[in-house]
């Protein structure tokens, strides 16, 4: 796990301190109360290179023996910049969350736009799988995905 100042803002861009946001979930002190919260905590686990949490919150049927290796490779190659939750569709014990996660590509900023599927079993939310969707167009006047509070055009995309 990467070293991280716990007073700093949570990587999930909630604008809360890490210790008041995703840390209790990462440490196992709290369970995610919604698929959206699990989604955010999995994103911040990616940023913090917490493979243990990512595997623990992946549905047991979906786990593969090489999960940890694959995750570590992805983490080493990806510099995440921010997260935008687009839609959250809870339907009881199954839910979906649509999001775009932004990362630094070779020359420009790239985006993972995904609709993720979650299931709740015995009060635990698990990530099941996701559909990759076409990238969304950002309005240059939107607030930037990185959480700076500035407009996109004045921040990450000029
Ligand atoms: Zn968080
Ligand atoms: Zn930005």
Tab-separated table of N, CA and C and ligand atoms in Angstrom:
chain	number	residue	atom	x	y	z
A	1	UNK	N	0.835	-1.196	0.000
A	1	UNK	CA	0.000	0.000	0.000
A	1	UNK	C	0.876	1.255	0.000
A	2	UNK	N	0.481	2.239	-0.785
A	2	UNK	CA	1.246	3.481	-0.862
A	2	UNK	C	1.123	4.246	0.451
A	3	UNK	N	2.175	4.985	0.790
A	3	UNK	CA	2.083	5.790	1.998
A	3	UNK	C	1.156	6.969	1.711
A	4	UNK	N	0.427	7.392	2.727
A	4	UNK	CA	-0.619	8.374	2.492
A	4	UNK	C	-0.880	9.121	3.770
A	5	UNK	N	-0.982	10.433	3.665
A	5	UNK	CA	-1.304	11.261	4.814
A	5	UNK	C	-2.811	11.155	5.083
A	6	UNK	N	-3.167	10.590	6.218
A	6	UNK	CA	-4.573	10.312	6.501
A	6	UNK	C	-5.412	11.563	6.706
A	7	UNK	N	-4.762	12.711	6.908
A	7	UNK	CA	-5.507	13.963	7.034
A	7	UNK	C	-5.833	14.528	5.659
A	8	UNK	N	-5.200	13.973	4.647
A	8	UNK	CA	-5.415	14.501	3.309
A	8	UNK	C	-6.794	14.120	2.789
A	9	UNK	N	-7.207	14.829	1.751
A	9	UNK	CA	-8.503	14.552	1.155
A	9	UNK	C	-8.513	13.160	0.552
A	10	UNK	N	-9.672	12.533	0.622
A	10	UNK	CA	-9.795	11.173	0.111
A	10	UNK	C	-9.590	11.155	-1.405
A	11	UNK	N	-8.863	10.156	-1.910
A	11	UNK	CA	-8.641	10.086	-3.361
A	11	UNK	C	-9.929	9.921	-4.169
A	12	UNK	N	-11.043	9.536	-3.530
A	12	UNK	CA	-12.282	9.337	-4.295
A	12	UNK	C	-12.947	10.660	-4.642
A	13	UNK	N	-12.324	11.788	-4.250
A	13	UNK	CA	-12.810	13.131	-4.612
A	13	UNK	C	-14.124	13.504	-3.941
A	14	UNK	N	-14.351	12.940	-2.759
A	14	UNK	CA	-15.563	13.256	-2.007
A	14	UNK	C	-15.444	14.599	-1.309
A	15	UNK	N	-14.214	15.143	-1.277
A	15	UNK	CA	-13.934	16.363	-0.528
A	15	UNK	C	-13.930	16.156	0.980
A	16	UNK	N	-13.923	14.896	1.415
A	16	UNK	CA	-13.790	14.593	2.835
A	16	UNK	C	-12.370	14.086	3.086
A	17	UNK	N	-11.963	14.122	4.375
A	17	UNK	CA	-10.662	13.561	4.723
A	17	UNK	C	-10.705	12.047	4.502
A	18	UNK	N	-9.570	11.487	4.135
A	18	UNK	CA	-9.506	10.034	3.907
A	18	UNK	C	-10.022	9.265	5.117
A	19	UNK	N	-9.609	9.729	6.317
A	19	UNK	CA	-9.997	8.987	7.528
A	19	UNK	C	-11.497	9.059	7.808
A	20	UNK	N	-12.180	10.074	7.229
A	20	UNK	CA	-13.631	10.206	7.421
A	20	UNK	C	-14.395	9.695	6.212
A	21	UNK	N	-13.671	9.091	5.265
A	21	UNK	CA	-14.328	8.662	4.030
A	21	UNK	C	-14.031	7.186	3.765
A	22	UNK	N	-13.047	6.891	2.947
A	22	UNK	CA	-12.820	5.496	2.536
A	22	UNK	C	-11.930	4.703	3.495
A	23	UNK	N	-11.191	5.377	4.359
A	23	UNK	CA	-10.282	4.618	5.229
A	23	UNK	C	-10.976	3.584	6.119
A	24	UNK	N	-12.101	3.950	6.792
A	24	UNK	CA	-12.752	2.929	7.645
A	24	UNK	C	-13.185	1.693	6.861
A	25	UNK	N	-13.507	1.876	5.579
A	25	UNK	CA	-13.873	0.740	4.741
A	25	UNK	C	-12.624	-0.075	4.408
A	26	UNK	N	-11.545	0.629	4.039
A	26	UNK	CA	-10.297	-0.057	3.698
A	26	UNK	C	-9.757	-0.836	4.896
A	27	UNK	N	-9.942	-0.259	6.089
A	27	UNK	CA	-9.425	-0.907	7.297
A	27	UNK	C	-10.368	-1.986	7.828
A	28	UNK	N	-11.547	-2.121	7.226
A	28	UNK	CA	-12.483	-3.153	7.658
A	28	UNK	C	-13.306	-2.755	8.869
A	29	UNK	N	-13.314	-1.452	9.219
A	29	UNK	CA	-14.111	-1.009	10.369
A	29	UNK	C	-15.561	-0.727	9.995
A	30	UNK	N	-15.802	-0.513	8.720
A	30	UNK	CA	-17.150	-0.185	8.244
A	30	UNK	C	-17.413	-0.956	6.955
A	31	UNK	N	-18.688	-1.295	6.741
A	31	UNK	CA	-19.087	-1.890	5.471
A	31	UNK	C	-19.706	-0.802	4.598
A	32	UNK	N	-19.486	-0.900	3.308
A	32	UNK	CA	-20.124	0.053	2.393
A	32	UNK	C	-21.638	-0.090	2.522
A	33	UNK	N	-22.349	1.048	2.664
A	33	UNK	CA	-23.806	0.968	2.811
A	33	UNK	C	-24.513	1.021	1.464
A	34	UNK	N	-23.766	1.259	0.402
A	34	UNK	CA	-24.380	1.277	-0.927
A	34	UNK	C	-23.332	0.858	-1.948
A	35	UNK	N	-23.830	0.474	-3.121
A	35	UNK	CA	-22.918	0.115	-4.208
A	35	UNK	C	-22.064	1.316	-4.596
A	36	UNK	N	-22.668	2.504	-4.537
A	36	UNK	CA	-21.916	3.703	-4.898
A	36	UNK	C	-20.748	3.921	-3.938
A	37	UNK	N	-21.010	3.713	-2.652
A	37	UNK	CA	-19.928	3.889	-1.678
A	37	UNK	C	-18.828	2.838	-1.895
A	38	UNK	N	-19.244	1.619	-2.228
A	38	UNK	CA	-18.243	0.586	-2.499
A	38	UNK	C	-17.418	0.969	-3.729
A	39	UNK	N	-18.102	1.470	-4.738
A	39	UNK	CA	-17.434	1.895	-5.970
A	39	UNK	C	-16.366	2.945	-5.670
A	40	UNK	N	-16.753	3.961	-4.872
A	40	UNK	CA	-15.803	5.029	-4.534
A	40	UNK	C	-14.619	4.471	-3.738
A	41	UNK	N	-14.905	3.565	-2.808
A	41	UNK	CA	-13.827	3.027	-1.979
A	41	UNK	C	-12.911	2.125	-2.811
A	42	UNK	N	-13.456	1.481	-3.848
A	42	UNK	CA	-12.607	0.676	-4.726
A	42	UNK	C	-11.731	1.578	-5.596
A	43	UNK	N	-12.291	2.718	-6.021
A	43	UNK	CA	-11.478	3.667	-6.783
A	43	UNK	C	-10.320	4.169	-5.907
A	44	UNK	N	-10.618	4.569	-4.676
A	44	UNK	CA	-9.515	5.083	-3.846
A	44	UNK	C	-8.529	3.970	-3.485
A	45	UNK	N	-9.019	2.721	-3.405
A	45	UNK	CA	-8.086	1.608	-3.175
A	45	UNK	C	-7.136	1.447	-4.379
A	46	UNK	N	-7.662	1.691	-5.574
A	46	UNK	CA	-6.802	1.669	-6.772
A	46	UNK	C	-5.716	2.729	-6.665
A	47	UNK	N	-6.145	3.945	-6.299
A	47	UNK	CA	-5.187	5.045	-6.202
A	47	UNK	C	-4.119	4.721	-5.150
A	48	UNK	N	-4.549	4.109	-4.045
A	48	UNK	CA	-3.627	3.829	-2.935
A	48	UNK	C	-2.943	2.462	-3.076
A	49	UNK	N	-3.189	1.796	-4.188
A	49	UNK	CA	-2.558	0.498	-4.481
A	49	UNK	C	-2.858	-0.545	-3.403
A	50	UNK	N	-4.103	-0.567	-2.971
A	50	UNK	CA	-4.540	-1.512	-1.943
A	50	UNK	C	-5.191	-2.728	-2.632
A	51	UNK	N	-4.357	-3.668	-3.042
A	51	UNK	CA	-4.874	-4.832	-3.774
A	51	UNK	C	-5.742	-5.716	-2.868
A	52	UNK	N	-5.406	-5.789	-1.593
A	52	UNK	CA	-6.160	-6.631	-0.660
A	52	UNK	C	-7.627	-6.232	-0.635
A	53	UNK	N	-7.872	-4.928	-0.550
A	53	UNK	CA	-9.255	-4.447	-0.496
A	53	UNK	C	-9.977	-4.711	-1.812
A	54	UNK	N	-9.268	-4.516	-2.905
A	54	UNK	CA	-9.902	-4.718	-4.222
A	54	UNK	C	-10.303	-6.174	-4.412
A	55	UNK	N	-9.470	-7.078	-3.954
A	55	UNK	CA	-9.812	-8.502	-4.103
A	55	UNK	C	-10.931	-8.879	-3.119
A	56	UNK	N	-10.882	-8.325	-1.915
A	56	UNK	CA	-11.913	-8.645	-0.913
A	56	UNK	C	-13.293	-8.162	-1.341
A	57	UNK	N	-13.345	-7.081	-2.136
A	57	UNK	CA	-14.642	-6.531	-2.537
A	57	UNK	C	-15.059	-6.984	-3.943
A	58	UNK	N	-14.251	-7.861	-4.535
A	58	UNK	CA	-14.626	-8.488	-5.798
A	58	UNK	C	-15.434	-9.733	-5.455
A	59	UNK	N	-16.522	-9.966	-6.183
A	59	UNK	CA	-17.357	-11.118	-5.847
A	59	UNK	C	-16.531	-12.403	-5.914
A	60	UNK	N	-16.660	-13.272	-4.894
A	60	UNK	CA	-15.827	-14.494	-4.847
A	60	UNK	C	-15.883	-15.317	-6.145
A	61	UNK	N	-17.032	-15.330	-6.830
A	61	UNK	CA	-17.139	-16.087	-8.089
A	61	UNK	C	-16.280	-15.501	-9.202
A	62	UNK	N	-15.891	-14.233	-9.036
A	62	UNK	CA	-15.160	-13.529	-10.100
A	62	UNK	C	-13.661	-13.492	-9.842
A	63	UNK	N	-13.229	-14.018	-8.706
A	63	UNK	CA	-11.795	-13.944	-8.382
A	63	UNK	C	-11.000	-14.944	-9.208
A	64	UNK	N	-9.809	-14.522	-9.621
A	64	UNK	CA	-8.899	-15.389	-10.390
A	64	UNK	C	-7.591	-15.476	-9.623
A	65	UNK	N	-6.844	-16.550	-9.862
A	65	UNK	CA	-5.602	-16.736	-9.109
A	65	UNK	C	-4.592	-15.613	-9.354
A	66	UNK	N	-4.649	-15.005	-10.567
A	66	UNK	CA	-3.650	-13.974	-10.860
A	66	UNK	C	-4.156	-12.551	-10.625
A	67	UNK	N	-5.281	-12.397	-9.898
A	67	UNK	CA	-5.837	-11.061	-9.646
A	67	UNK	C	-4.803	-10.073	-9.116
A	68	UNK	N	-4.052	-10.525	-8.122
A	68	UNK	CA	-3.119	-9.600	-7.476
A	68	UNK	C	-2.050	-9.114	-8.458
A	69	UNK	N	-1.518	-10.042	-9.272
A	69	UNK	CA	-0.498	-9.688	-10.264
A	69	UNK	C	-1.057	-8.698	-11.282
A	70	UNK	N	-2.266	-9.003	-11.777
A	70	UNK	CA	-2.874	-8.135	-12.791
A	70	UNK	C	-3.143	-6.747	-12.207
A	71	UNK	N	-3.670	-6.719	-10.986
A	71	UNK	CA	-3.943	-5.430	-10.337
A	71	UNK	C	-2.656	-4.628	-10.170
A	72	UNK	N	-1.595	-5.300	-9.734
A	72	UNK	CA	-0.332	-4.587	-9.504
A	72	UNK	C	0.215	-4.007	-10.800
A	73	UNK	N	0.062	-4.774	-11.901
A	73	UNK	CA	0.520	-4.265	-13.197
A	73	UNK	C	-0.276	-3.023	-13.590
A	74	UNK	N	-1.615	-3.115	-13.452
A	74	UNK	CA	-2.469	-1.979	-13.809
A	74	UNK	C	-2.101	-0.761	-12.960
A	75	UNK	N	-1.912	-0.987	-11.671
A	75	UNK	CA	-1.590	0.116	-10.763
A	75	UNK	C	-0.266	0.776	-11.115
A	76	UNK	N	0.707	-0.053	-11.505
A	76	UNK	CA	2.034	0.486	-11.825
A	76	UNK	C	1.966	1.344	-13.085
A	77	UNK	N	1.015	1.005	-13.970
A	77	UNK	CA	0.948	1.692	-15.262
A	77	UNK	C	-0.009	2.871	-15.275
A	78	UNK	N	-0.845	2.994	-14.255
A	78	UNK	CA	-1.919	3.969	-14.330
A	78	UNK	C	-1.799	5.036	-13.260
A	79	UNK	N	-1.795	6.292	-13.732
A	79	UNK	CA	-1.832	7.403	-12.788
A	79	UNK	C	-3.235	7.998	-12.820
A	80	UNK	N	-4.010	7.686	-11.776
A	80	UNK	CA	-5.400	8.133	-11.733
A	80	UNK	C	-5.481	9.596	-11.360
A	81	UNK	N	-6.394	10.306	-11.997
A	81	UNK	CA	-6.518	11.748	-11.764
A	81	UNK	C	-7.825	12.137	-11.085
A	82	UNK	N	-8.848	11.334	-11.277
A	82	UNK	CA	-10.119	11.722	-10.673
A	82	UNK	C	-11.256	10.823	-11.092
A	83	UNK	N	-12.366	11.027	-10.416
A	83	UNK	CA	-13.519	10.152	-10.590
A	83	UNK	C	-14.773	11.008	-10.664
A	84	UNK	N	-15.651	10.640	-11.578
A	84	UNK	CA	-16.956	11.292	-11.685
A	84	UNK	C	-18.019	10.210	-11.670
A	85	UNK	N	-18.906	10.242	-10.676
A	85	UNK	CA	-20.024	9.296	-10.647
A	85	UNK	C	-21.126	9.887	-11.521
A	86	UNK	N	-21.603	9.112	-12.480
A	86	UNK	CA	-22.596	9.632	-13.419
A	86	UNK	C	-24.004	9.203	-13.019
A	87	UNK	N	-24.171	7.950	-12.643
A	87	UNK	CA	-25.498	7.468	-12.259
A	87	UNK	C	-25.355	6.293	-11.310
A	88	UNK	N	-26.344	6.174	-10.430
A	88	UNK	CA	-26.349	5.102	-9.441
A	88	UNK	C	-27.752	4.532	-9.453
A	89	UNK	N	-27.889	3.270	-9.791
A	89	UNK	CA	-29.205	2.653	-9.934
A	89	UNK	C	-29.356	1.492	-8.974
A	90	UNK	N	-29.761	1.772	-7.752
A	90	UNK	CA	-29.912	0.668	-6.805
A	90	UNK	C	-31.256	-0.028	-7.022
A	91	UNK	N	-31.252	-1.320	-7.010
A	91	UNK	CA	-32.503	-2.070	-7.131
A	91	UNK	C	-32.457	-3.201	-6.114
A	92	UNK	N	-32.447	-2.845	-4.835
A	92	UNK	CA	-32.441	-3.853	-3.790
A	92	UNK	C	-31.068	-4.471	-3.607
A	93	UNK	N	-30.967	-5.762	-3.908
A	93	UNK	CA	-29.711	-6.474	-3.664
A	93	UNK	C	-28.747	-6.431	-4.849
A	94	UNK	N	-29.230	-5.873	-5.971
A	94	UNK	CA	-28.315	-5.643	-7.088
A	94	UNK	C	-28.358	-4.167	-7.447
A	95	UNK	N	-27.233	-3.639	-7.891
A	95	UNK	CA	-27.177	-2.217	-8.207
A	95	UNK	C	-26.144	-2.000	-9.291
A	96	UNK	N	-26.279	-0.894	-9.986
A	96	UNK	CA	-25.237	-0.528	-10.934
A	96	UNK	C	-24.808	0.908	-10.681
A	97	UNK	N	-23.563	1.174	-10.973
A	97	UNK	CA	-23.015	2.513	-10.831
A	97	UNK	C	-22.272	2.833	-12.123
A	98	UNK	N	-22.662	3.946	-12.729
A	98	UNK	CA	-21.966	4.383	-13.937
A	98	UNK	C	-21.010	5.499	-13.549
A	99	UNK	N	-19.783	5.399	-13.992
A	99	UNK	CA	-18.786	6.401	-13.607
A	99	UNK	C	-17.795	6.600	-14.740
A	100	UNK	N	-17.074	7.696	-14.660
A	100	UNK	CA	-15.893	7.882	-15.490
A	100	UNK	C	-14.720	8.127	-14.570
A	101	UNK	N	-13.656	7.373	-14.786
A	101	UNK	CA	-12.420	7.583	-14.038
A	101	UNK	C	-11.385	8.101	-15.032
A	102	UNK	N	-10.666	9.131	-14.633
A	102	UNK	CA	-9.733	9.796	-15.536
A	102	UNK	C	-8.302	9.445	-15.141
A	103	UNK	N	-7.477	9.229	-16.149
A	103	UNK	CA	-6.074	8.925	-15.861
A	103	UNK	C	-5.176	9.531	-16.922
A	104	UNK	N	-3.924	9.684	-16.543
A	104	UNK	CA	-2.956	10.304	-17.443
A	104	UNK	C	-2.497	9.277	-18.472
A	105	UNK	N	-2.814	9.508	-19.731
A	105	UNK	CA	-2.316	8.652	-20.796
A	105	UNK	C	-0.955	9.138	-21.262
A	106	UNK	N	-0.438	8.528	-22.339
A	106	UNK	CA	0.907	8.891	-22.822
A	106	UNK	C	0.998	10.364	-23.170
A	107	UNK	N	0.020	10.869	-23.937
A	107	UNK	CA	0.111	12.274	-24.326
A	107	UNK	C	-1.066	13.086	-23.792
A	108	UNK	N	-2.200	12.442	-23.623
A	108	UNK	CA	-3.341	13.204	-23.120
A	108	UNK	C	-4.079	12.435	-22.027
A	109	UNK	N	-5.073	13.113	-21.463
A	109	UNK	CA	-5.837	12.498	-20.383
A	109	UNK	C	-6.837	11.506	-20.970
A	110	UNK	N	-6.852	10.326	-20.424
A	110	UNK	CA	-7.759	9.301	-20.908
A	110	UNK	C	-8.813	9.012	-19.847
A	111	UNK	N	-9.795	8.234	-20.261
A	111	UNK	CA	-10.973	8.065	-19.423
A	111	UNK	C	-11.459	6.615	-19.485
A	112	UNK	N	-11.815	6.093	-18.356
A	112	UNK	CA	-12.493	4.800	-18.294
A	112	UNK	C	-13.939	5.085	-17.914
A	113	UNK	N	-14.834	4.883	-18.872
A	113	UNK	CA	-16.267	5.098	-18.622
A	113	UNK	C	-16.893	3.721	-18.517
A	114	UNK	N	-17.388	3.407	-17.344
A	114	UNK	CA	-17.856	2.039	-17.106
A	114	UNK	C	-19.175	2.050	-16.351
A	115	UNK	N	-20.018	1.060	-16.682
A	115	UNK	CA	-21.185	0.785	-15.854
A	115	UNK	C	-20.869	-0.495	-15.090
A	116	UNK	N	-20.685	-0.354	-13.793
A	116	UNK	CA	-20.297	-1.486	-12.953
A	116	UNK	C	-21.523	-2.104	-12.306
A	117	UNK	N	-21.483	-3.404	-12.160
A	117	UNK	CA	-22.588	-4.127	-11.525
A	117	UNK	C	-22.142	-4.651	-10.161
A	118	UNK	N	-23.052	-4.496	-9.199
A	118	UNK	CA	-22.762	-4.883	-7.819
A	118	UNK	C	-23.877	-5.767	-7.281
A	119	UNK	N	-23.508	-6.591	-6.316
A	119	UNK	CA	-24.507	-7.434	-5.664
A	119	UNK	C	-24.271	-7.386	-4.156
A	120	UNK	N	-25.366	-7.434	-3.406
A	120	UNK	CA	-25.260	-7.445	-1.953
A	120	UNK	C	-25.579	-8.845	-1.440
A	121	UNK	N	-24.619	-9.412	-0.741
A	121	UNK	CA	-24.821	-10.734	-0.126
A	121	UNK	C	-24.453	-10.644	1.340
A	122	UNK	N	-25.391	-11.009	2.210
A	122	UNK	CA	-25.171	-10.962	3.668
A	122	UNK	C	-24.617	-9.601	4.119
A	123	UNK	N	-25.236	-8.523	3.629
A	123	UNK	CA	-24.865	-7.143	3.983
A	123	UNK	C	-23.529	-6.679	3.414
A	124	UNK	N	-22.885	-7.491	2.600
A	124	UNK	CA	-21.641	-7.079	1.964
A	124	UNK	C	-21.902	-6.774	0.494
A	125	UNK	N	-21.491	-5.582	0.069
A	125	UNK	CA	-21.550	-5.276	-1.360
A	125	UNK	C	-20.311	-5.828	-2.045
A	126	UNK	N	-20.511	-6.402	-3.222
A	126	UNK	CA	-19.390	-6.897	-4.026
A	126	UNK	C	-19.481	-6.344	-5.446
A	127	UNK	N	-18.324	-6.083	-6.026
A	127	UNK	CA	-18.248	-5.742	-7.441
A	127	UNK	C	-18.337	-7.042	-8.233
A	128	UNK	N	-19.215	-7.084	-9.233
A	128	UNK	CA	-19.372	-8.302	-10.033
A	128	UNK	C	-18.644	-8.164	-11.365
A	129	UNK	N	-19.083	-7.232	-12.187
A	129	UNK	CA	-18.386	-6.968	-13.458
A	129	UNK	C	-18.835	-5.614	-13.992
A	130	UNK	N	-18.327	-5.251	-15.145
A	130	UNK	CA	-18.663	-3.935	-15.692
A	130	UNK	C	-18.672	-3.934	-17.202
A	131	UNK	N	-19.448	-3.003	-17.756
A	131	UNK	CA	-19.452	-2.799	-19.209
A	131	UNK	C	-18.692	-1.513	-19.487
A	132	UNK	N	-17.783	-1.579	-20.444
A	132	UNK	CA	-17.056	-0.374	-20.849
A	132	UNK	C	-17.926	0.396	-21.851
A	133	UNK	N	-18.086	1.676	-21.612
A	133	UNK	CA	-18.936	2.519	-22.462
A	133	UNK	C	-18.063	3.546	-23.202
A	134	UNK	N	-18.617	4.145	-24.274
A	134	UNK	CA	-17.853	5.185	-24.980
A	134	UNK	C	-17.529	6.353	-24.043
A	135	UNK	N	-16.411	6.998	-24.244
A	135	UNK	CA	-16.006	8.082	-23.338
A	135	UNK	C	-17.019	9.229	-23.394
A	136	UNK	N	-17.205	9.889	-22.270
A	136	UNK	CA	-18.136	11.018	-22.235
A	136	UNK	C	-17.397	12.299	-22.593
A	137	UNK	N	-18.127	13.197	-23.192
A	137	UNK	CA	-17.571	14.522	-23.508
A	137	UNK	C	-17.715	15.390	-22.273
A	138	UNK	N	-16.622	16.027	-21.905
A	138	UNK	CA	-16.676	16.921	-20.757
A	138	UNK	C	-16.981	18.324	-21.237
A	139	UNK	N	-17.856	18.991	-20.523
A	139	UNK	CA	-18.051	20.397	-20.817
A	139	UNK	C	-16.881	21.152	-20.185
A	140	UNK	N	-16.316	22.063	-20.949
A	140	UNK	CA	-15.132	22.787	-20.465
A	140	UNK	C	-15.451	23.648	-19.244
A	141	UNK	N	-16.744	23.905	-19.029
A	141	UNK	CA	-17.130	24.709	-17.865
A	141	UNK	C	-17.505	23.871	-16.649
A	142	UNK	N	-17.500	22.531	-16.792
A	142	UNK	CA	-17.751	21.662	-15.637
A	142	UNK	C	-16.630	21.801	-14.617
A	143	UNK	N	-16.947	21.463	-13.370
A	143	UNK	CA	-15.869	21.403	-12.380
A	143	UNK	C	-14.966	20.231	-12.717
A	144	UNK	N	-13.676	20.412	-12.542
A	144	UNK	CA	-12.717	19.389	-12.962
A	144	UNK	C	-12.860	18.107	-12.122
A	145	UNK	N	-12.677	16.993	-12.808
A	145	UNK	CA	-12.762	15.664	-12.182
A	145	UNK	C	-11.706	15.457	-11.098
A	146	UNK	N	-10.663	16.286	-11.096
A	146	UNK	CA	-9.580	16.067	-10.127
A	146	UNK	C	-9.924	16.620	-8.746
A	147	UNK	N	-11.056	17.339	-8.639
A	147	UNK	CA	-11.456	17.848	-7.328
A	147	UNK	C	-10.815	19.167	-6.953
A	148	UNK	N	-10.188	19.839	-7.920
A	148	UNK	CA	-9.516	21.110	-7.628
A	148	UNK	C	-10.506	22.227	-7.326
A	149	UNK	N	-11.776	22.045	-7.759
A	149	UNK	CA	-12.758	23.107	-7.606
A	149	UNK	C	-12.714	24.105	-8.752
A	150	UNK	N	-11.786	23.888	-9.701
A	150	UNK	CA	-11.690	24.774	-10.863
A	150	UNK	C	-12.447	24.162	-12.030
A	151	UNK	N	-12.754	25.006	-13.027
A	151	UNK	CA	-13.385	24.473	-14.229
A	151	UNK	C	-12.373	23.629	-15.005
A	152	UNK	N	-12.903	22.637	-15.733
A	152	UNK	CA	-12.038	21.738	-16.503
A	152	UNK	C	-11.053	22.520	-17.370
A	153	UNK	N	-11.572	23.543	-18.081
A	153	UNK	CA	-10.726	24.281	-19.037
A	153	UNK	C	-9.616	25.073	-18.346
A	154	UNK	N	-9.790	25.338	-17.048
A	154	UNK	CA	-8.755	26.091	-16.320
A	154	UNK	C	-7.856	25.135	-15.535
A	155	UNK	N	-8.094	23.824	-15.717
A	155	UNK	CA	-7.361	22.882	-14.885
A	155	UNK	C	-6.707	21.808	-15.759
A	156	UNK	N	-7.345	20.637	-15.875
A	156	UNK	CA	-6.666	19.514	-16.533
A	156	UNK	C	-6.755	19.489	-18.046
A	157	UNK	N	-7.765	20.119	-18.631
A	157	UNK	CA	-7.884	20.085	-20.084
A	157	UNK	C	-7.996	21.515	-20.588
A	158	UNK	N	-6.946	21.975	-21.278
A	158	UNK	CA	-6.999	23.363	-21.749
A	158	UNK	C	-7.215	23.382	-23.248
B	1	LIG	ZN1	-13.362	8.293	-0.192
B	2	LIG	ZN1	-8.139	19.193	-12.691
